[in-house]
Amino acid sequence: MSISVRTGRKRAAAAVLAAALLAGGAVGCGSEKSDEAGEDISPAAAVKKAADKTEDLTSFTFRMKGTVPEDGRVRADAAMSTKPLAMSMKMTAPDQGPEKVEMRFVGGAVYLGGGKEAAKEMDGKSWIKFDAKTMGKGGGKSAGGSVSSQAENNPADQSTLLTGSKDLKKVGSETVGGVETTRYTGTVTLDRMRELGKNEDAAAKKRHAKSIKQYEDMGIEKLTMDLWVDGEDHTKQFRARGKGDKGPLDMTITFLDYNKPVHVEAPPKNLVMDIAKEMKGLQS
């Protein structure tokens, strides 16, 4: 398989993964709903309450559509498990090429599959394997390490970033995918995100820092976020928009299910090209 084809397929996957992490699995906002005492709670309190629910998420499925800086349009259907950590995603990135790409993250490795078209260029092998441990050695930023690093993030962590919004407000009621929801909108800057991160525990700081890094890499300093929240304080749909130095971010994620079993398996070994081994062969 040529280096250009490998790079294009890796970039397509990275674009969708980055979007998942950036616009990710917010578990939402319940502004102006009633608490147990029957009293309305503020938008900020509702966002905090819903953000706390992310701790209960062990898996989720979602659909995403939009654009990301530099890589353009992306579409994907995905399922993710947090315990154990695994993800399966089928994606297209029309501005990077017509190929459909499947990504699987399992056992600490990322597998990218292009089906029969990829097999024609890789001596019958239809999957490329990126191993973070081996690809990260030797200094520099490896393609495999970059994709794996993105896959290892939990997109649900993104919901905590909205707690930093100072202008959160209710827009109104809307139906999304047959579900009655309430829509909310707000803006938040990276400076505000960094400020809030100072008060978190070590594990939360690490997750928070990874989320912020994604925006920094795109040159985005301010985000506009919209959430469509169902009656159980779960986000049914989430949209994130921002202007980066490499182009605009505008990604919408629609959640399909929560806490249902997600099983991800590595592709058969005879169909996999291991990039780490290929690179080692080239060096020798």
PDB file of C-alpha atoms in Angstrom:
ATOM      1  CA  MET A   1       0.000   0.000   0.000  1.00  0.00           C
ATOM      2  CA  SER A   2       1.425   3.404  -0.926  1.00  0.00           C
ATOM      3  CA  ILE A   3       2.403   5.921   1.761  1.00  0.00           C
ATOM      4  CA  SER A   4      -0.057   8.474   0.336  1.00  0.00           C
ATOM      5  CA  VAL A   5      -2.983   6.060   0.572  1.00  0.00           C
ATOM      6  CA  ARG A   6      -2.011   5.086   4.120  1.00  0.00           C
ATOM      7  CA  THR A   7      -1.789   8.745   5.111  1.00  0.00           C
ATOM      8  CA  GLY A   8      -5.135   9.591   3.540  1.00  0.00           C
ATOM      9  CA  ARG A   9      -6.871   6.732   5.304  1.00  0.00           C
ATOM     10  CA  LYS A  10      -5.196   7.579   8.622  1.00  0.00           C
ATOM     11  CA  ARG A  11      -6.196  11.247   8.258  1.00  0.00           C
ATOM     12  CA  ALA A  12      -9.795  10.287   7.521  1.00  0.00           C
ATOM     13  CA  ALA A  13      -9.937   8.221  10.694  1.00  0.00           C
ATOM     14  CA  ALA A  14      -8.145  10.857  12.726  1.00  0.00           C
ATOM     15  CA  ALA A  15     -10.572  13.520  11.525  1.00  0.00           C
ATOM     16  CA  VAL A  16     -13.582  11.567  12.711  1.00  0.00           C
ATOM     17  CA  LEU A  17     -11.939  10.549  15.978  1.00  0.00           C
ATOM     18  CA  ALA A  18     -10.951  14.119  16.719  1.00  0.00           C
ATOM     19  CA  ALA A  19     -14.494  15.240  16.052  1.00  0.00           C
ATOM     20  CA  ALA A  20     -15.824  12.575  18.385  1.00  0.00           C
ATOM     21  CA  LEU A  21     -13.550  13.784  21.132  1.00  0.00           C
ATOM     22  CA  LEU A  22     -14.237  17.429  20.530  1.00  0.00           C
ATOM     23  CA  ALA A  23     -17.945  17.391  20.038  1.00  0.00           C
ATOM     24  CA  GLY A  24     -18.272  14.197  22.047  1.00  0.00           C
ATOM     25  CA  GLY A  25     -20.679  12.411  24.310  1.00  0.00           C
ATOM     26  CA  ALA A  26     -22.028  15.166  26.494  1.00  0.00           C
ATOM     27  CA  VAL A  27     -24.501  13.928  29.053  1.00  0.00           C
ATOM     28  CA  GLY A  28     -26.465  16.920  29.234  1.00  0.00           C
ATOM     29  CA  CYS A  29     -28.113  19.810  30.723  1.00  0.00           C
ATOM     30  CA  GLY A  30     -31.472  20.063  32.462  1.00  0.00           C
ATOM     31  CA  SER A  31     -32.074  23.793  32.722  1.00  0.00           C
ATOM     32  CA  GLU A  32     -35.286  24.978  34.335  1.00  0.00           C
ATOM     33  CA  LYS A  33     -36.339  21.473  35.275  1.00  0.00           C
ATOM     34  CA  SER A  34     -37.662  20.692  38.724  1.00  0.00           C
ATOM     35  CA  ASP A  35     -35.637  19.051  41.466  1.00  0.00           C
ATOM     36  CA  GLU A  36     -37.036  16.607  43.992  1.00  0.00           C
ATOM     37  CA  ALA A  37     -38.610  19.461  45.946  1.00  0.00           C
ATOM     38  CA  GLY A  38     -40.445  20.642  42.829  1.00  0.00           C
ATOM     39  CA  GLU A  39     -38.405  23.827  42.458  1.00  0.00           C
ATOM     40  CA  ASP A  40     -36.728  24.973  39.265  1.00  0.00           C
ATOM     41  CA  ILE A  41     -32.938  24.781  39.205  1.00  0.00           C
ATOM     42  CA  SER A  42     -30.574  27.127  37.398  1.00  0.00           C
ATOM     43  CA  PRO A  43     -28.973  26.243  34.058  1.00  0.00           C
ATOM     44  CA  ALA A  44     -25.554  26.024  35.748  1.00  0.00           C
ATOM     45  CA  ALA A  45     -26.849  23.664  38.425  1.00  0.00           C
ATOM     46  CA  ALA A  46     -28.602  21.534  35.804  1.00  0.00           C
ATOM     47  CA  VAL A  47     -25.427  21.241  33.712  1.00  0.00           C
ATOM     48  CA  LYS A  48     -23.393  20.249  36.761  1.00  0.00           C
ATOM     49  CA  LYS A  49     -25.993  17.670  37.782  1.00  0.00           C
ATOM     50  CA  ALA A  50     -26.030  16.126  34.315  1.00  0.00           C
ATOM     51  CA  ALA A  51     -22.237  16.230  33.967  1.00  0.00           C
ATOM     52  CA  ASP A  52     -21.980  14.175  37.146  1.00  0.00           C
ATOM     53  CA  LYS A  53     -23.988  11.445  35.423  1.00  0.00           C
ATOM     54  CA  THR A  54     -21.119  10.741  33.050  1.00  0.00           C
ATOM     55  CA  GLU A  55     -19.561   8.696  35.842  1.00  0.00           C
ATOM     56  CA  ASP A  56     -22.315   6.116  35.321  1.00  0.00           C
ATOM     57  CA  LEU A  57     -21.664   5.658  31.607  1.00  0.00           C
ATOM     58  CA  THR A  58     -19.964   2.375  30.739  1.00  0.00           C
ATOM     59  CA  SER A  59     -20.914   2.381  27.047  1.00  0.00           C
ATOM     60  CA  PHE A  60     -22.833   4.331  24.420  1.00  0.00           C
ATOM     61  CA  THR A  61     -23.605   4.413  20.679  1.00  0.00           C
ATOM     62  CA  PHE A  62     -23.813   7.573  18.610  1.00  0.00           C
ATOM     63  CA  ARG A  63     -24.008   9.061  15.125  1.00  0.00           C
ATOM     64  CA  MET A  64     -22.020  12.102  14.059  1.00  0.00           C
ATOM     65  CA  LYS A  65     -21.987  14.503  11.130  1.00  0.00           C
ATOM     66  CA  GLY A  66     -20.237  17.770  10.391  1.00  0.00           C
ATOM     67  CA  THR A  67     -16.898  19.365   9.547  1.00  0.00           C
ATOM     68  CA  VAL A  68     -13.536  19.562  11.317  1.00  0.00           C
ATOM     69  CA  PRO A  69     -10.634  21.955  10.624  1.00  0.00           C
ATOM     70  CA  GLU A  70      -8.299  20.984   7.788  1.00  0.00           C
ATOM     71  CA  ASP A  71      -9.941  17.606   7.098  1.00  0.00           C
ATOM     72  CA  GLY A  72     -13.402  18.882   6.096  1.00  0.00           C
ATOM     73  CA  ARG A  73     -16.625  16.869   6.155  1.00  0.00           C
ATOM     74  CA  VAL A  74     -16.974  13.685   8.208  1.00  0.00           C
ATOM     75  CA  ARG A  75     -19.780  11.250   8.975  1.00  0.00           C
ATOM     76  CA  ALA A  76     -19.669   8.262  11.306  1.00  0.00           C
ATOM     77  CA  ASP A  77     -21.611   5.699  13.309  1.00  0.00           C
ATOM     78  CA  ALA A  78     -19.840   4.490  16.445  1.00  0.00           C
ATOM     79  CA  ALA A  79     -20.096   2.429  19.608  1.00  0.00           C
ATOM     80  CA  MET A  80     -17.803   2.826  22.603  1.00  0.00           C
ATOM     81  CA  SER A  81     -17.179   0.885  25.797  1.00  0.00           C
ATOM     82  CA  THR A  82     -15.315   2.500  28.694  1.00  0.00           C
ATOM     83  CA  LYS A  83     -14.957  -0.685  30.779  1.00  0.00           C
ATOM     84  CA  PRO A  84     -13.021  -2.232  29.092  1.00  0.00           C
ATOM     85  CA  LEU A  85     -11.917   0.593  26.802  1.00  0.00           C
ATOM     86  CA  ALA A  86     -12.883  -0.182  23.205  1.00  0.00           C
ATOM     87  CA  MET A  87     -14.433   1.554  20.202  1.00  0.00           C
ATOM     88  CA  SER A  88     -15.846   0.620  16.821  1.00  0.00           C
ATOM     89  CA  MET A  89     -16.521   3.295  14.194  1.00  0.00           C
ATOM     90  CA  LYS A  90     -17.548   3.266  10.536  1.00  0.00           C
ATOM     91  CA  MET A  91     -16.810   6.545   8.801  1.00  0.00           C
ATOM     92  CA  THR A  92     -16.516   8.556   5.626  1.00  0.00           C
ATOM     93  CA  ALA A  93     -14.554  11.760   5.007  1.00  0.00           C
ATOM     94  CA  PRO A  94     -15.691  12.910   1.527  1.00  0.00           C
ATOM     95  CA  ASP A  95     -13.163  15.726   1.296  1.00  0.00           C
ATOM     96  CA  GLN A  96     -10.307  13.248   1.888  1.00  0.00           C
ATOM     97  CA  GLY A  97     -11.524  10.683  -0.641  1.00  0.00           C
ATOM     98  CA  PRO A  98     -14.481   8.406  -1.459  1.00  0.00           C
ATOM     99  CA  GLU A  99     -13.329   5.446   0.644  1.00  0.00           C
ATOM    100  CA  LYS A 100     -15.386   4.169   3.541  1.00  0.00           C
ATOM    101  CA  VAL A 101     -13.212   3.434   6.552  1.00  0.00           C
ATOM    102  CA  GLU A 102     -13.822   1.308   9.619  1.00  0.00           C
ATOM    103  CA  MET A 103     -11.874   1.917  12.816  1.00  0.00           C
ATOM    104  CA  ARG A 104     -11.579  -0.421  15.784  1.00  0.00           C
ATOM    105  CA  PHE A 105      -9.753   0.397  19.001  1.00  0.00           C
ATOM    106  CA  VAL A 106      -9.196  -2.710  21.107  1.00  0.00           C
ATOM    107  CA  GLY A 107      -6.360  -4.159  23.173  1.00  0.00           C
ATOM    108  CA  GLY A 108      -4.388  -0.909  23.068  1.00  0.00           C
ATOM    109  CA  ALA A 109      -4.181  -0.834  19.261  1.00  0.00           C
ATOM    110  CA  VAL A 110      -6.029   0.984  16.491  1.00  0.00           C
ATOM    111  CA  TYR A 111      -7.104  -0.938  13.381  1.00  0.00           C
ATOM    112  CA  LEU A 112      -8.141   0.879  10.195  1.00  0.00           C
ATOM    113  CA  GLY A 113      -9.978  -1.107   7.543  1.00  0.00           C
ATOM    114  CA  GLY A 114     -10.827  -0.119   3.994  1.00  0.00           C
ATOM    115  CA  GLY A 115     -12.432  -3.333   2.741  1.00  0.00           C
ATOM    116  CA  LYS A 116     -11.786  -4.821  -0.703  1.00  0.00           C
ATOM    117  CA  GLU A 117     -10.276  -1.629  -2.131  1.00  0.00           C
ATOM    118  CA  ALA A 118      -7.616  -1.546   0.568  1.00  0.00           C
ATOM    119  CA  ALA A 119      -6.882  -5.240   0.095  1.00  0.00           C
ATOM    120  CA  LYS A 120      -6.039  -4.640  -3.576  1.00  0.00           C
ATOM    121  CA  GLU A 121      -3.178  -2.346  -2.530  1.00  0.00           C
ATOM    122  CA  MET A 122      -1.915  -4.345   0.454  1.00  0.00           C
ATOM    123  CA  ASP A 123      -1.429  -7.857  -0.932  1.00  0.00           C
ATOM    124  CA  GLY A 124      -4.813  -9.032   0.305  1.00  0.00           C
ATOM    125  CA  LYS A 125      -4.614  -7.392   3.720  1.00  0.00           C
ATOM    126  CA  SER A 126      -7.575  -5.082   4.342  1.00  0.00           C
ATOM    127  CA  TRP A 127      -6.615  -3.702   7.782  1.00  0.00           C
ATOM    128  CA  ILE A 128      -3.791  -1.468   9.033  1.00  0.00           C
ATOM    129  CA  LYS A 129      -2.690  -1.749  12.656  1.00  0.00           C
ATOM    130  CA  PHE A 130      -1.268   1.155  14.672  1.00  0.00           C
ATOM    131  CA  ASP A 131       0.191   0.159  18.044  1.00  0.00           C
ATOM    132  CA  ALA A 132       0.651   3.136  20.383  1.00  0.00           C
ATOM    133  CA  LYS A 133       3.416   1.492  22.431  1.00  0.00           C
ATOM    134  CA  THR A 134       5.644   0.590  19.502  1.00  0.00           C
ATOM    135  CA  MET A 135       4.823   3.542  17.260  1.00  0.00           C
ATOM    136  CA  GLY A 136       5.493   6.045  20.039  1.00  0.00           C
ATOM    137  CA  LYS A 137       9.139   5.016  20.460  1.00  0.00           C
ATOM    138  CA  GLY A 138      12.024   6.858  18.894  1.00  0.00           C
ATOM    139  CA  GLY A 139      10.776  10.393  19.476  1.00  0.00           C
ATOM    140  CA  GLY A 140       8.556  12.567  17.353  1.00  0.00           C
ATOM    141  CA  LYS A 141       4.816  12.338  16.817  1.00  0.00           C
ATOM    142  CA  SER A 142       3.864   9.124  15.088  1.00  0.00           C
ATOM    143  CA  ALA A 143       0.717   8.634  13.047  1.00  0.00           C
ATOM    144  CA  GLY A 144      -0.258   5.561  15.029  1.00  0.00           C
ATOM    145  CA  GLY A 145       0.331   7.265  18.356  1.00  0.00           C
ATOM    146  CA  SER A 146      -1.781  10.234  17.314  1.00  0.00           C
ATOM    147  CA  VAL A 147      -4.767   8.147  16.256  1.00  0.00           C
ATOM    148  CA  SER A 148      -4.481   5.884  19.294  1.00  0.00           C
ATOM    149  CA  SER A 149      -4.242   8.832  21.662  1.00  0.00           C
ATOM    150  CA  GLN A 150      -7.510  10.196  20.278  1.00  0.00           C
ATOM    151  CA  ALA A 151      -9.243   6.824  20.486  1.00  0.00           C
ATOM    152  CA  GLU A 152      -8.248   6.374  24.115  1.00  0.00           C
ATOM    153  CA  ASN A 153     -10.207   9.444  25.195  1.00  0.00           C
ATOM    154  CA  ASN A 154     -13.749   9.080  26.501  1.00  0.00           C
ATOM    155  CA  PRO A 155     -15.961  11.476  24.518  1.00  0.00           C
ATOM    156  CA  ALA A 156     -18.393  11.676  27.448  1.00  0.00           C
ATOM    157  CA  ASP A 157     -15.799  13.737  29.324  1.00  0.00           C
ATOM    158  CA  GLN A 158     -16.528  16.651  26.991  1.00  0.00           C
ATOM    159  CA  SER A 159     -19.770  17.355  28.828  1.00  0.00           C
ATOM    160  CA  THR A 160     -17.877  18.737  31.812  1.00  0.00           C
ATOM    161  CA  LEU A 161     -16.467  21.549  29.666  1.00  0.00           C
ATOM    162  CA  LEU A 162     -19.891  23.175  29.328  1.00  0.00           C
ATOM    163  CA  THR A 163     -20.025  23.750  33.072  1.00  0.00           C
ATOM    164  CA  GLY A 164     -17.664  26.652  32.372  1.00  0.00           C
ATOM    165  CA  SER A 165     -20.204  28.562  30.274  1.00  0.00           C
ATOM    166  CA  LYS A 166     -21.236  31.909  31.765  1.00  0.00           C
ATOM    167  CA  ASP A 167     -24.060  32.579  29.295  1.00  0.00           C
ATOM    168  CA  LEU A 168     -25.896  29.254  29.281  1.00  0.00           C
ATOM    169  CA  LYS A 169     -29.576  29.640  28.415  1.00  0.00           C
ATOM    170  CA  LYS A 170     -32.661  27.689  27.418  1.00  0.00           C
ATOM    171  CA  VAL A 171     -33.700  27.908  23.756  1.00  0.00           C
ATOM    172  CA  GLY A 172     -36.920  25.858  23.775  1.00  0.00           C
ATOM    173  CA  SER A 173     -38.474  22.414  23.275  1.00  0.00           C
ATOM    174  CA  GLU A 174     -37.662  20.303  20.212  1.00  0.00           C
ATOM    175  CA  THR A 175     -38.157  16.701  19.081  1.00  0.00           C
ATOM    176  CA  VAL A 176     -34.989  14.835  18.120  1.00  0.00           C
ATOM    177  CA  GLY A 177     -35.224  11.297  16.756  1.00  0.00           C
ATOM    178  CA  GLY A 178     -38.756  10.971  18.079  1.00  0.00           C
ATOM    179  CA  VAL A 179     -37.699  12.026  21.587  1.00  0.00           C
ATOM    180  CA  GLU A 180     -38.948  15.176  23.313  1.00  0.00           C
ATOM    181  CA  THR A 181     -36.004  17.327  24.320  1.00  0.00           C
ATOM    182  CA  THR A 182     -35.129  20.771  25.630  1.00  0.00           C
ATOM    183  CA  ARG A 183     -32.458  22.704  23.771  1.00  0.00           C
ATOM    184  CA  TYR A 184     -29.817  24.795  25.535  1.00  0.00           C
ATOM    185  CA  THR A 185     -26.968  26.919  24.223  1.00  0.00           C
ATOM    186  CA  GLY A 186     -23.881  28.564  25.654  1.00  0.00           C
ATOM    187  CA  THR A 187     -20.299  29.588  24.920  1.00  0.00           C
ATOM    188  CA  VAL A 188     -17.078  28.709  26.709  1.00  0.00           C
ATOM    189  CA  THR A 189     -13.460  29.752  26.168  1.00  0.00           C
ATOM    190  CA  LEU A 190     -10.336  27.637  26.557  1.00  0.00           C
ATOM    191  CA  ASP A 191      -9.110  30.050  29.244  1.00  0.00           C
ATOM    192  CA  ARG A 192     -12.267  29.296  31.228  1.00  0.00           C
ATOM    193  CA  MET A 193     -11.762  25.554  30.714  1.00  0.00           C
ATOM    194  CA  ARG A 194      -8.198  25.791  32.003  1.00  0.00           C
ATOM    195  CA  GLU A 195      -9.364  27.769  35.024  1.00  0.00           C
ATOM    196  CA  LEU A 196     -11.943  25.146  35.970  1.00  0.00           C
ATOM    197  CA  GLY A 197      -9.419  22.351  35.479  1.00  0.00           C
ATOM    198  CA  LYS A 198      -7.224  23.652  38.286  1.00  0.00           C
ATOM    199  CA  ASN A 199      -9.759  22.499  40.894  1.00  0.00           C
ATOM    200  CA  GLU A 200     -10.100  18.893  39.674  1.00  0.00           C
ATOM    201  CA  ASP A 201      -8.483  15.737  41.003  1.00  0.00           C
ATOM    202  CA  ALA A 202      -5.505  14.198  39.185  1.00  0.00           C
ATOM    203  CA  ALA A 203      -7.522  11.811  37.010  1.00  0.00           C
ATOM    204  CA  ALA A 204     -10.015  14.494  35.991  1.00  0.00           C
ATOM    205  CA  LYS A 205      -7.198  16.953  35.242  1.00  0.00           C
ATOM    206  CA  LYS A 206      -5.614  14.433  32.880  1.00  0.00           C
ATOM    207  CA  ARG A 207      -8.889  13.893  31.003  1.00  0.00           C
ATOM    208  CA  HIS A 208      -9.591  17.621  30.957  1.00  0.00           C
ATOM    209  CA  ALA A 209      -6.121  18.423  29.601  1.00  0.00           C
ATOM    210  CA  LYS A 210      -6.550  15.933  26.720  1.00  0.00           C
ATOM    211  CA  SER A 211      -9.856  17.545  25.769  1.00  0.00           C
ATOM    212  CA  ILE A 212      -8.382  21.049  25.794  1.00  0.00           C
ATOM    213  CA  LYS A 213      -5.358  19.893  23.776  1.00  0.00           C
ATOM    214  CA  GLN A 214      -7.665  18.855  20.928  1.00  0.00           C
ATOM    215  CA  TYR A 215      -9.009  22.417  20.658  1.00  0.00           C
ATOM    216  CA  GLU A 216      -5.554  23.947  20.981  1.00  0.00           C
ATOM    217  CA  ASP A 217      -4.290  21.854  18.064  1.00  0.00           C
ATOM    218  CA  MET A 218      -7.088  23.279  15.920  1.00  0.00           C
ATOM    219  CA  GLY A 219      -6.394  26.857  16.990  1.00  0.00           C
ATOM    220  CA  ILE A 220      -9.851  27.189  18.565  1.00  0.00           C
ATOM    221  CA  GLU A 221     -10.112  29.488  21.594  1.00  0.00           C
ATOM    222  CA  LYS A 222     -13.900  29.755  21.955  1.00  0.00           C
ATOM    223  CA  LEU A 223     -16.743  27.274  21.461  1.00  0.00           C
ATOM    224  CA  THR A 224     -20.473  27.645  20.978  1.00  0.00           C
ATOM    225  CA  MET A 225     -22.317  24.569  22.257  1.00  0.00           C
ATOM    226  CA  ASP A 226     -25.915  23.405  21.806  1.00  0.00           C
ATOM    227  CA  LEU A 227     -27.437  20.497  23.722  1.00  0.00           C
ATOM    228  CA  TRP A 228     -30.765  18.756  23.227  1.00  0.00           C
ATOM    229  CA  VAL A 229     -31.615  17.102  26.552  1.00  0.00           C
ATOM    230  CA  ASP A 230     -34.246  14.434  27.197  1.00  0.00           C
ATOM    231  CA  GLY A 231     -36.423  13.982  30.276  1.00  0.00           C
ATOM    232  CA  GLU A 232     -33.793  11.867  32.043  1.00  0.00           C
ATOM    233  CA  ASP A 233     -31.100  14.549  31.864  1.00  0.00           C
ATOM    234  CA  HIS A 234     -29.266  12.732  29.072  1.00  0.00           C
ATOM    235  CA  THR A 235     -28.115  14.575  25.991  1.00  0.00           C
ATOM    236  CA  LYS A 236     -29.942  13.283  22.947  1.00  0.00           C
ATOM    237  CA  GLN A 237     -28.009  15.549  20.598  1.00  0.00           C
ATOM    238  CA  PHE A 238     -24.963  17.779  20.918  1.00  0.00           C
ATOM    239  CA  ARG A 239     -23.428  20.398  18.628  1.00  0.00           C
ATOM    240  CA  ALA A 240     -20.066  22.176  18.949  1.00  0.00           C
ATOM    241  CA  ARG A 241     -18.923  25.081  16.765  1.00  0.00           C
ATOM    242  CA  GLY A 242     -15.706  27.068  16.700  1.00  0.00           C
ATOM    243  CA  LYS A 243     -13.331  28.965  14.416  1.00  0.00           C
ATOM    244  CA  GLY A 244      -9.836  27.516  14.169  1.00  0.00           C
ATOM    245  CA  ASP A 245      -6.726  28.692  12.381  1.00  0.00           C
ATOM    246  CA  LYS A 246      -7.060  25.688  10.035  1.00  0.00           C
ATOM    247  CA  GLY A 247     -10.774  26.080   9.330  1.00  0.00           C
ATOM    248  CA  PRO A 248     -14.148  25.804  11.095  1.00  0.00           C
ATOM    249  CA  LEU A 249     -15.377  23.136  13.490  1.00  0.00           C
ATOM    250  CA  ASP A 250     -19.089  22.325  13.298  1.00  0.00           C
ATOM    251  CA  MET A 251     -19.962  18.868  14.569  1.00  0.00           C
ATOM    252  CA  THR A 252     -23.308  17.376  15.638  1.00  0.00           C
ATOM    253  CA  ILE A 253     -23.572  14.105  17.561  1.00  0.00           C
ATOM    254  CA  THR A 254     -26.842  12.254  18.088  1.00  0.00           C
ATOM    255  CA  PHE A 255     -26.903   9.624  20.827  1.00  0.00           C
ATOM    256  CA  LEU A 256     -28.727   6.386  20.144  1.00  0.00           C
ATOM    257  CA  ASP A 257     -28.266   4.331  23.314  1.00  0.00           C
ATOM    258  CA  TYR A 258     -26.530   4.180  26.708  1.00  0.00           C
ATOM    259  CA  ASN A 259     -25.057   1.440  28.891  1.00  0.00           C
ATOM    260  CA  LYS A 260     -25.827  -1.410  26.508  1.00  0.00           C
ATOM    261  CA  PRO A 261     -23.198  -4.127  25.801  1.00  0.00           C
ATOM    262  CA  VAL A 262     -20.571  -3.106  23.235  1.00  0.00           C
ATOM    263  CA  HIS A 263     -18.274  -5.832  21.868  1.00  0.00           C
ATOM    264  CA  VAL A 264     -15.254  -4.964  19.715  1.00  0.00           C
ATOM    265  CA  GLU A 265     -12.927  -7.625  18.270  1.00  0.00           C
ATOM    266  CA  ALA A 266      -9.583  -7.238  16.521  1.00  0.00           C
ATOM    267  CA  PRO A 267      -9.628  -8.248  12.818  1.00  0.00           C
ATOM    268  CA  PRO A 268      -8.184 -11.659  11.831  1.00  0.00           C
ATOM    269  CA  LYS A 269      -4.373 -11.522  11.901  1.00  0.00           C
ATOM    270  CA  ASN A 270      -4.040 -12.741   8.327  1.00  0.00           C
ATOM    271  CA  LEU A 271      -5.904  -9.616   7.141  1.00  0.00           C
ATOM    272  CA  VAL A 272      -3.814  -7.110   9.114  1.00  0.00           C
ATOM    273  CA  MET A 273      -0.767  -5.092   8.039  1.00  0.00           C
ATOM    274  CA  ASP A 274       1.171  -4.048  11.167  1.00  0.00           C
ATOM    275  CA  ILE A 275       2.633  -0.592  10.546  1.00  0.00           C
ATOM    276  CA  ALA A 276       5.182  -0.961  13.367  1.00  0.00           C
ATOM    277  CA  LYS A 277       6.614  -4.093  11.718  1.00  0.00           C
ATOM    278  CA  GLU A 278       6.563  -2.466   8.302  1.00  0.00           C
ATOM    279  CA  MET A 279       8.497   0.550   9.608  1.00  0.00           C
ATOM    280  CA  LYS A 280      10.998  -1.702  11.350  1.00  0.00           C
ATOM    281  CA  GLY A 281      11.521  -3.562   8.092  1.00  0.00           C
ATOM    282  CA  LEU A 282      12.128  -0.322   6.195  1.00  0.00           C
ATOM    283  CA  GLN A 283      14.652   0.856   8.790  1.00  0.00           C
ATOM    284  CA  SER A 284      16.609  -2.399   8.586  1.00  0.00           C
TER     285      SER A 284
END
